[in-house]
mmCIF file of C-alpha atoms in Angstrom:
data_model
loop_
_atom_site.group_PDB
_atom_site.id
_atom_site.type_symbol
_atom_site.label_atom_id
_atom_site.label_comp_id
_atom_site.label_asym_id
_atom_site.label_seq_id
_atom_site.Cartn_x
_atom_site.Cartn_y
_atom_site.Cartn_z
ATOM 1 C CA ALA A 946 -12.881 -0.356 -16.557
ATOM 2 C CA GLN A 947 -12.215 0.644 -12.977
ATOM 3 C CA SER A 948 -9.386 -1.011 -11.112
ATOM 4 C CA VAL A 949 -7.104 -0.596 -8.138
ATOM 5 C CA ALA A 950 -3.673 -2.059 -7.559
ATOM 6 C CA GLN A 951 -1.893 -2.747 -4.301
ATOM 7 C CA PRO A 952 1.729 -3.318 -5.255
ATOM 8 C CA GLU A 953 2.854 -4.756 -1.920
ATOM 9 C CA ASP A 954 1.653 -8.118 -0.651
ATOM 10 C CA GLN A 955 3.084 -7.375 2.778
ATOM 11 C CA VAL A 956 4.330 -4.364 4.686
ATOM 12 C CA ASN A 957 6.413 -4.710 7.827
ATOM 13 C CA VAL A 958 6.789 -1.868 10.276
ATOM 14 C CA ALA A 959 7.962 -1.480 13.854
ATOM 15 C CA GLU A 960 5.501 -0.342 16.477
ATOM 16 C CA GLY A 961 5.580 3.427 16.884
ATOM 17 C CA ASN A 962 6.892 4.037 13.376
ATOM 18 C CA PRO A 963 4.764 5.601 10.620
ATOM 19 C CA LEU A 964 3.148 3.230 8.180
ATOM 20 C CA THR A 965 2.089 3.530 4.551
ATOM 21 C CA VAL A 966 0.053 1.040 2.547
ATOM 22 C CA LYS A 967 0.066 1.841 -1.150
ATOM 23 C CA CYS A 968 -2.790 1.888 -3.641
ATOM 24 C CA THR A 969 -3.004 3.140 -7.207
ATOM 25 C CA TYR A 970 -6.172 3.423 -9.221
ATOM 26 C CA SER A 971 -7.416 3.507 -12.783
ATOM 27 C CA VAL A 972 -10.837 4.978 -13.502
ATOM 28 C CA SER A 973 -12.755 6.299 -16.453
ATOM 29 C CA GLY A 974 -14.676 8.887 -14.470
ATOM 30 C CA ASN A 975 -14.595 10.305 -10.962
ATOM 31 C CA PRO A 976 -12.571 8.202 -8.518
ATOM 32 C CA TYR A 977 -14.586 7.134 -5.502
ATOM 33 C CA LEU A 978 -12.040 5.350 -3.356
ATOM 34 C CA PHE A 979 -12.238 3.367 -0.131
ATOM 35 C CA TRP A 980 -10.028 1.620 2.377
ATOM 36 C CA TYR A 981 -11.142 -1.409 4.375
ATOM 37 C CA VAL A 982 -9.395 -3.560 6.961
ATOM 38 C CA GLN A 983 -9.966 -7.243 7.642
ATOM 39 C CA TYR A 984 -8.937 -9.034 10.812
ATOM 40 C CA PRO A 985 -8.625 -12.853 10.827
ATOM 41 C CA ASN A 986 -11.943 -14.649 10.450
ATOM 42 C CA ARG A 987 -13.816 -11.366 10.305
ATOM 43 C CA GLY A 988 -15.604 -9.318 7.697
ATOM 44 C CA LEU A 989 -14.272 -6.069 6.312
ATOM 45 C CA GLN A 990 -14.352 -2.891 8.355
ATOM 46 C CA PHE A 991 -14.664 0.490 6.688
ATOM 47 C CA LEU A 992 -11.789 2.898 7.391
ATOM 48 C CA LEU A 993 -12.292 5.891 5.119
ATOM 49 C CA LYS A 994 -13.376 7.094 1.707
ATOM 50 C CA TYR A 995 -12.521 9.778 -0.817
ATOM 51 C CA ILE A 996 -15.266 11.351 -2.869
ATOM 52 C CA THR A 997 -14.080 14.844 -3.631
ATOM 53 C CA GLY A 998 -12.506 17.839 -1.961
ATOM 54 C CA ASP A 999 -9.598 17.761 0.452
ATOM 55 C CA ASN A 1000 -6.843 15.411 -0.702
ATOM 56 C CA LEU A 1001 -6.134 14.277 2.868
ATOM 57 C CA VAL A 1002 -8.926 12.127 4.203
ATOM 58 C CA LYS A 1003 -9.132 11.221 7.866
ATOM 59 C CA GLY A 1004 -10.712 7.991 8.967
ATOM 60 C CA SER A 1005 -11.171 5.567 11.827
ATOM 61 C CA TYR A 1006 -8.534 4.389 14.324
ATOM 62 C CA GLY A 1007 -6.114 7.208 13.466
ATOM 63 C CA PHE A 1008 -5.770 6.273 9.804
ATOM 64 C CA GLU A 1009 -5.714 8.768 6.990
ATOM 65 C CA ALA A 1010 -5.243 8.569 3.243
ATOM 66 C CA GLU A 1011 -3.726 10.905 0.727
ATOM 67 C CA PHE A 1012 -5.387 11.265 -2.657
ATOM 68 C CA ASN A 1013 -3.019 12.245 -5.453
ATOM 69 C CA LYS A 1014 -4.663 12.797 -8.812
ATOM 70 C CA SER A 1015 -1.463 13.267 -10.822
ATOM 71 C CA GLN A 1016 -0.002 10.005 -9.520
ATOM 72 C CA THR A 1017 -3.410 8.247 -9.440
ATOM 73 C CA SER A 1018 -2.659 7.077 -5.938
ATOM 74 C CA PHE A 1019 -4.576 6.763 -2.700
ATOM 75 C CA HIS A 1020 -2.088 5.649 -0.060
ATOM 76 C CA LEU A 1021 -3.178 4.760 3.459
ATOM 77 C CA LYS A 1022 -1.107 6.240 6.275
ATOM 78 C CA LYS A 1023 -0.835 6.296 10.026
ATOM 79 C CA PRO A 1024 1.695 8.382 11.982
ATOM 80 C CA SER A 1025 2.410 5.755 14.649
ATOM 81 C CA ALA A 1026 1.700 2.060 14.108
ATOM 82 C CA LEU A 1027 0.286 -0.229 16.790
ATOM 83 C CA VAL A 1028 0.670 -3.980 17.023
ATOM 84 C CA SER A 1029 -3.130 -4.152 16.927
ATOM 85 C CA ASP A 1030 -3.059 -2.583 13.440
ATOM 86 C CA SER A 1031 -1.713 -5.866 12.075
ATOM 87 C CA ALA A 1032 -4.329 -7.035 9.587
ATOM 88 C CA LEU A 1033 -5.175 -7.294 5.895
ATOM 89 C CA TYR A 1034 -5.899 -3.974 4.197
ATOM 90 C CA PHE A 1035 -7.920 -3.540 1.027
ATOM 91 C CA CYS A 1036 -8.167 -0.580 -1.286
ATOM 92 C CA ALA A 1037 -11.351 -0.384 -3.368
ATOM 93 C CA VAL A 1038 -12.954 1.763 -6.035
ATOM 94 C CA ARG A 1039 -16.632 2.107 -6.761
ATOM 95 C CA ASP A 1040 -17.505 0.690 -10.139
ATOM 96 C CA ASP A 1041 -18.732 3.114 -12.747
ATOM 97 C CA ILE A 1042 -21.443 1.453 -14.778
ATOM 98 C CA GLY A 1043 -23.291 4.583 -15.695
ATOM 99 C CA GLY A 1044 -25.990 4.054 -13.125
ATOM 100 C CA ALA A 1045 -26.602 3.759 -9.439
ATOM 101 C CA THR A 1046 -24.497 1.109 -7.780
ATOM 102 C CA ASN A 1047 -22.574 0.402 -4.627
ATOM 103 C CA LYS A 1048 -20.448 -2.244 -6.312
ATOM 104 C CA LEU A 1049 -16.831 -2.109 -5.203
ATOM 105 C CA ILE A 1050 -13.795 -3.392 -7.056
ATOM 106 C CA PHE A 1051 -11.131 -4.447 -4.601
ATOM 107 C CA GLY A 1052 -7.394 -4.636 -4.765
ATOM 108 C CA THR A 1053 -5.576 -7.822 -3.869
ATOM 109 C CA GLY A 1054 -4.914 -6.731 -0.320
ATOM 110 C CA THR A 1055 -1.805 -5.869 1.670
ATOM 111 C CA LEU A 1056 -0.912 -7.694 4.838
ATOM 112 C CA LEU A 1057 0.377 -5.260 7.441
ATOM 113 C CA ALA A 1058 2.603 -6.724 10.133
ATOM 114 C CA VAL A 1059 3.549 -4.469 13.023
ATOM 115 C CA GLN A 1060 6.383 -5.783 15.157
ATOM 116 C CA PRO A 1061 6.574 -4.897 18.864
ATOM 117 C CA LYS B 83 -27.504 -0.004 15.663
ATOM 118 C CA ALA B 84 -26.886 -3.659 15.159
ATOM 119 C CA GLY B 85 -24.430 -4.531 12.411
ATOM 120 C CA VAL B 86 -24.877 -6.738 9.389
ATOM 121 C CA THR B 87 -25.622 -10.298 10.398
ATOM 122 C CA GLN B 88 -25.071 -13.405 8.340
ATOM 123 C CA THR B 89 -26.243 -16.930 8.956
ATOM 124 C CA PRO B 90 -24.952 -19.514 9.166
ATOM 125 C CA ARG B 91 -21.362 -18.610 9.996
ATOM 126 C CA TYR B 92 -19.972 -21.960 8.883
ATOM 127 C CA LEU B 93 -21.295 -24.517 6.463
ATOM 128 C CA ILE B 94 -20.001 -27.798 5.063
ATOM 129 C CA LYS B 95 -21.646 -29.225 1.972
ATOM 130 C CA THR B 96 -20.841 -31.911 -0.563
ATOM 131 C CA ARG B 97 -20.504 -31.483 -4.299
ATOM 132 C CA GLY B 98 -23.801 -31.333 -6.131
ATOM 133 C CA GLN B 99 -25.773 -30.041 -3.188
ATOM 134 C CA GLN B 100 -27.259 -26.585 -2.964
ATOM 135 C CA VAL B 101 -26.949 -23.994 -0.237
ATOM 136 C CA THR B 102 -28.766 -20.864 0.903
ATOM 137 C CA LEU B 103 -27.028 -18.102 2.825
ATOM 138 C CA SER B 104 -28.849 -15.345 4.651
ATOM 139 C CA CYS B 105 -28.027 -11.708 5.342
ATOM 140 C CA SER B 106 -29.761 -9.116 7.499
ATOM 141 C CA PRO B 107 -28.621 -5.572 6.728
ATOM 142 C CA ILE B 108 -28.255 -2.662 9.088
ATOM 143 C CA SER B 109 -31.627 -1.132 9.851
ATOM 144 C CA GLY B 110 -32.468 1.511 7.262
ATOM 145 C CA HIS B 111 -30.070 0.208 4.634
ATOM 146 C CA ARG B 112 -31.822 -0.733 1.430
ATOM 147 C CA SER B 113 -28.828 -1.831 -0.624
ATOM 148 C CA VAL B 114 -27.343 -5.270 -0.070
ATOM 149 C CA SER B 115 -24.341 -6.646 -1.943
ATOM 150 C CA TRP B 116 -22.670 -10.040 -1.894
ATOM 151 C CA TYR B 117 -18.996 -10.813 -2.408
ATOM 152 C CA GLN B 118 -16.998 -13.996 -2.627
ATOM 153 C CA GLN B 119 -13.551 -14.081 -1.046
ATOM 154 C CA THR B 120 -11.014 -16.763 -1.901
ATOM 155 C CA PRO B 121 -7.231 -16.897 -1.526
ATOM 156 C CA GLY B 122 -6.755 -17.241 -5.268
ATOM 157 C CA GLN B 123 -9.288 -14.760 -6.661
ATOM 158 C CA GLY B 124 -9.523 -12.306 -3.794
ATOM 159 C CA LEU B 125 -12.723 -10.360 -3.299
ATOM 160 C CA GLN B 126 -15.152 -10.678 -6.163
ATOM 161 C CA PHE B 127 -18.536 -9.043 -6.532
ATOM 162 C CA LEU B 128 -21.495 -11.383 -6.909
ATOM 163 C CA PHE B 129 -24.578 -9.168 -7.032
ATOM 164 C CA GLU B 130 -26.299 -6.148 -5.559
ATOM 165 C CA TYR B 131 -29.931 -5.692 -4.593
ATOM 166 C CA PHE B 132 -31.852 -2.537 -3.947
ATOM 167 C CA SER B 133 -35.532 -2.420 -3.028
ATOM 168 C CA GLU B 134 -35.979 -6.095 -3.954
ATOM 169 C CA THR B 135 -34.474 -5.600 -7.417
ATOM 170 C CA GLN B 136 -31.121 -6.842 -8.630
ATOM 171 C CA ARG B 137 -29.378 -3.814 -10.036
ATOM 172 C CA ASN B 138 -25.938 -5.232 -10.680
ATOM 173 C CA LYS B 139 -24.451 -8.664 -11.219
ATOM 174 C CA GLY B 140 -20.896 -9.952 -11.319
ATOM 175 C CA ASN B 141 -19.352 -12.542 -13.615
ATOM 176 C CA PHE B 142 -20.525 -15.708 -11.932
ATOM 177 C CA PRO B 143 -22.391 -18.640 -13.448
ATOM 178 C CA GLY B 144 -26.140 -18.919 -13.209
ATOM 179 C CA ARG B 145 -25.755 -21.377 -10.328
ATOM 180 C CA PHE B 146 -25.346 -18.315 -8.155
ATOM 181 C CA SER B 147 -28.554 -16.446 -7.498
ATOM 182 C CA GLY B 148 -29.982 -14.135 -4.927
ATOM 183 C CA ARG B 149 -32.989 -12.220 -3.836
ATOM 184 C CA GLN B 150 -34.022 -9.463 -1.491
ATOM 185 C CA PHE B 151 -37.158 -9.272 0.574
ATOM 186 C CA SER B 152 -39.352 -6.303 1.395
ATOM 187 C CA ASN B 153 -37.593 -5.877 4.764
ATOM 188 C CA SER B 154 -34.254 -5.622 2.880
ATOM 189 C CA ARG B 155 -33.039 -8.995 4.142
ATOM 190 C CA SER B 156 -31.283 -10.915 1.417
ATOM 191 C CA GLU B 157 -30.465 -14.504 0.566
ATOM 192 C CA MET B 158 -28.098 -15.997 -1.918
ATOM 193 C CA ASN B 159 -28.320 -19.490 -3.280
ATOM 194 C CA VAL B 160 -25.715 -21.657 -4.905
ATOM 195 C CA SER B 161 -26.942 -24.768 -6.682
ATOM 196 C CA THR B 162 -24.977 -27.798 -7.810
ATOM 197 C CA LEU B 163 -22.038 -26.958 -5.595
ATOM 198 C CA GLU B 164 -18.513 -27.404 -6.909
ATOM 199 C CA LEU B 165 -15.273 -27.676 -4.957
ATOM 200 C CA GLY B 166 -14.275 -24.255 -6.261
ATOM 201 C CA ASP B 167 -17.255 -22.673 -4.520
ATOM 202 C CA SER B 168 -15.480 -23.073 -1.200
ATOM 203 C CA ALA B 169 -15.024 -19.516 0.006
ATOM 204 C CA LEU B 170 -15.953 -16.850 2.495
ATOM 205 C CA TYR B 171 -19.181 -15.221 1.355
ATOM 206 C CA LEU B 172 -19.557 -11.668 2.556
ATOM 207 C CA CYS B 173 -22.688 -9.600 2.645
ATOM 208 C CA ALA B 174 -22.574 -5.816 2.811
ATOM 209 C CA SER B 175 -25.262 -3.236 3.303
ATOM 210 C CA SER B 176 -25.334 0.436 2.499
ATOM 211 C CA LEU B 177 -27.507 3.468 2.362
ATOM 212 C CA ALA B 178 -28.557 4.101 -1.204
ATOM 213 C CA GLU B 179 -29.877 7.611 -1.439
ATOM 214 C CA ALA B 180 -29.868 9.064 -4.944
ATOM 215 C CA GLY B 181 -26.645 10.805 -5.867
ATOM 216 C CA GLY B 182 -24.760 9.715 -2.787
ATOM 217 C CA ILE B 183 -21.540 7.760 -2.458
ATOM 218 C CA TYR B 184 -21.901 5.514 0.553
ATOM 219 C CA GLU B 185 -19.570 3.082 2.218
ATOM 220 C CA GLN B 186 -20.613 -0.491 2.649
ATOM 221 C CA TYR B 187 -20.761 -2.236 5.985
ATOM 222 C CA PHE B 188 -19.828 -5.887 5.926
ATOM 223 C CA GLY B 189 -21.055 -8.814 7.917
ATOM 224 C CA PRO B 190 -18.705 -11.426 9.403
ATOM 225 C CA GLY B 191 -19.241 -13.743 6.458
ATOM 226 C CA THR B 192 -20.309 -17.328 5.927
ATOM 227 C CA ARG B 193 -17.459 -19.784 5.508
ATOM 228 C CA LEU B 194 -18.625 -22.409 2.981
ATOM 229 C CA THR B 195 -16.611 -25.570 2.549
ATOM 230 C CA VAL B 196 -17.521 -27.936 -0.276
ATOM 231 C CA THR B 197 -16.175 -31.488 -0.020
#
């Protein structure tokens, strides 16, 4: 069964410093991985996805993610954090049920707090 | 393009009642999925519809049902509400072309409170 794990409930970083939000995955087939962000009382916003190809994926709002097959990781990164980046971040993997689906399996989320 | 819209945004119901939530996907998106978000269980998949057919279902009791109309709009229904059904219900739409891996776009959610 597909799954993702986010080992950190919360990440604290100072504004201007680089940030990393960690995600590891477990899949039986090809890993189709996603990052979403959720602001308070809002739905989820898509940041980026990995399907295949280049291990460094660039996304919205200056975020990028590094896919590492040997470590089964897909960490979210940003070179310089902003206070406005403070939000809840979810890693997700597309389920593999042997047929067409858009079903996502989400991690538990990591709360990012950026201090001014 | 307009985003995914969900109505109502907030809802308060009592135990035993039923509720219907509505979702309008992004124009051109034929796949609609529903998720339940709670502090204890996180984000859990309810079901997915494509071209008016349910093509995937999560592990929820039969009290949870849904449907999709010919214009891709979707509704989900919860009957005999329980306190544990209190949650944020999120709808997401996506392109669904064969062989593609598409991101989902989420609506703002419907906050359901069961008292």
